[in-house]
C-alpha cells in the first residue's frame, strides 16, 4: 500500500523546533517522521476523548431506568 503524502507549511516556536530536530537526529529519523507520529498521536487522543453517541445513548437509557437504584447504591 502506497502512502500518499501532502506538503504543508506551518510555523512553530523556535525552541520547540530545535528540540524536535535534536530528537530526530538522536533517533536517526527525519523530522517529517516525528511530526507525522506526533500528529497521529494527537488525533488518537482526540478521538478517544470524544463522546461516542451510542455510548451516551446507552448511558442515558440506563440512567432513566435505574437512576433511583444508582442513587441508593451510592449512599
Coordinates of C-alpha atoms in Angstrom, one line a residue, residues 15-74:
X15 CA 12.8 26.3 20.8
X16 CA 10.2 23.6 20.1
X17 CA 11.6 23.1 16.6
X18 CA 15.2 23.0 17.8
X19 CA 14.2 20.4 20.4
X20 CA 12.4 18.2 17.9
X21 CA 15.3 18.4 15.5
X22 CA 17.7 17.2 18.2
X23 CA 15.4 14.3 18.9
X24 CA 15.2 13.4 15.3
X25 CA 18.9 13.5 14.9
X26 CA 19.5 11.4 18.1
X27 CA 17.0 8.8 16.9
X28 CA 18.3 8.9 13.3
X29 CA 14.9 9.8 12.0
X30 CA 13.6 12.5 9.6
X31 CA 11.8 15.5 11.1
X32 CA 8.8 14.5 8.8
X33 CA 8.5 11.2 10.6
X34 CA 8.5 12.7 14.1
X35 CA 5.8 15.3 13.0
X36 CA 3.7 12.6 11.5
X37 CA 3.9 10.5 14.6
X38 CA 3.0 13.5 16.8
X39 CA 0.0 14.4 14.7
X40 CA -1.2 10.7 14.7
X41 CA -0.9 10.6 18.5
X42 CA -2.9 13.9 18.7
X43 CA -5.6 12.5 16.5
X44 CA -5.8 9.3 18.5
X45 CA -6.0 11.2 21.8
X46 CA -8.7 13.5 20.4
X47 CA -10.8 10.6 19.1
X48 CA -10.6 8.8 22.4
X49 CA -11.7 11.9 24.4
X50 CA -14.8 12.5 22.2
X51 CA -18.1 11.1 23.5
X52 CA -19.5 8.4 21.3
X53 CA -23.2 8.8 20.6
X54 CA -24.1 5.1 21.1
X55 CA -22.3 5.0 24.5
X56 CA -24.0 8.2 25.7
X57 CA -27.4 6.9 24.5
X58 CA -26.9 3.7 26.4
X59 CA -25.9 5.7 29.5
X60 CA -29.0 7.9 29.3
X61 CA -31.2 4.9 28.9
X62 CA -29.6 3.2 31.9
X63 CA -29.9 6.3 34.0
X64 CA -33.6 6.7 33.2
X65 CA -34.3 3.1 34.0
X66 CA -32.1 2.6 37.0
X67 CA -31.4 6.1 38.3
X68 CA -33.1 5.6 41.6
X69 CA -31.2 2.4 42.2
X70 CA -27.9 4.1 41.4
X71 CA -28.7 6.8 43.9
X72 CA -29.5 4.3 46.6
X73 CA -26.3 2.3 45.9
X74 CA -24.3 5.5 46.1

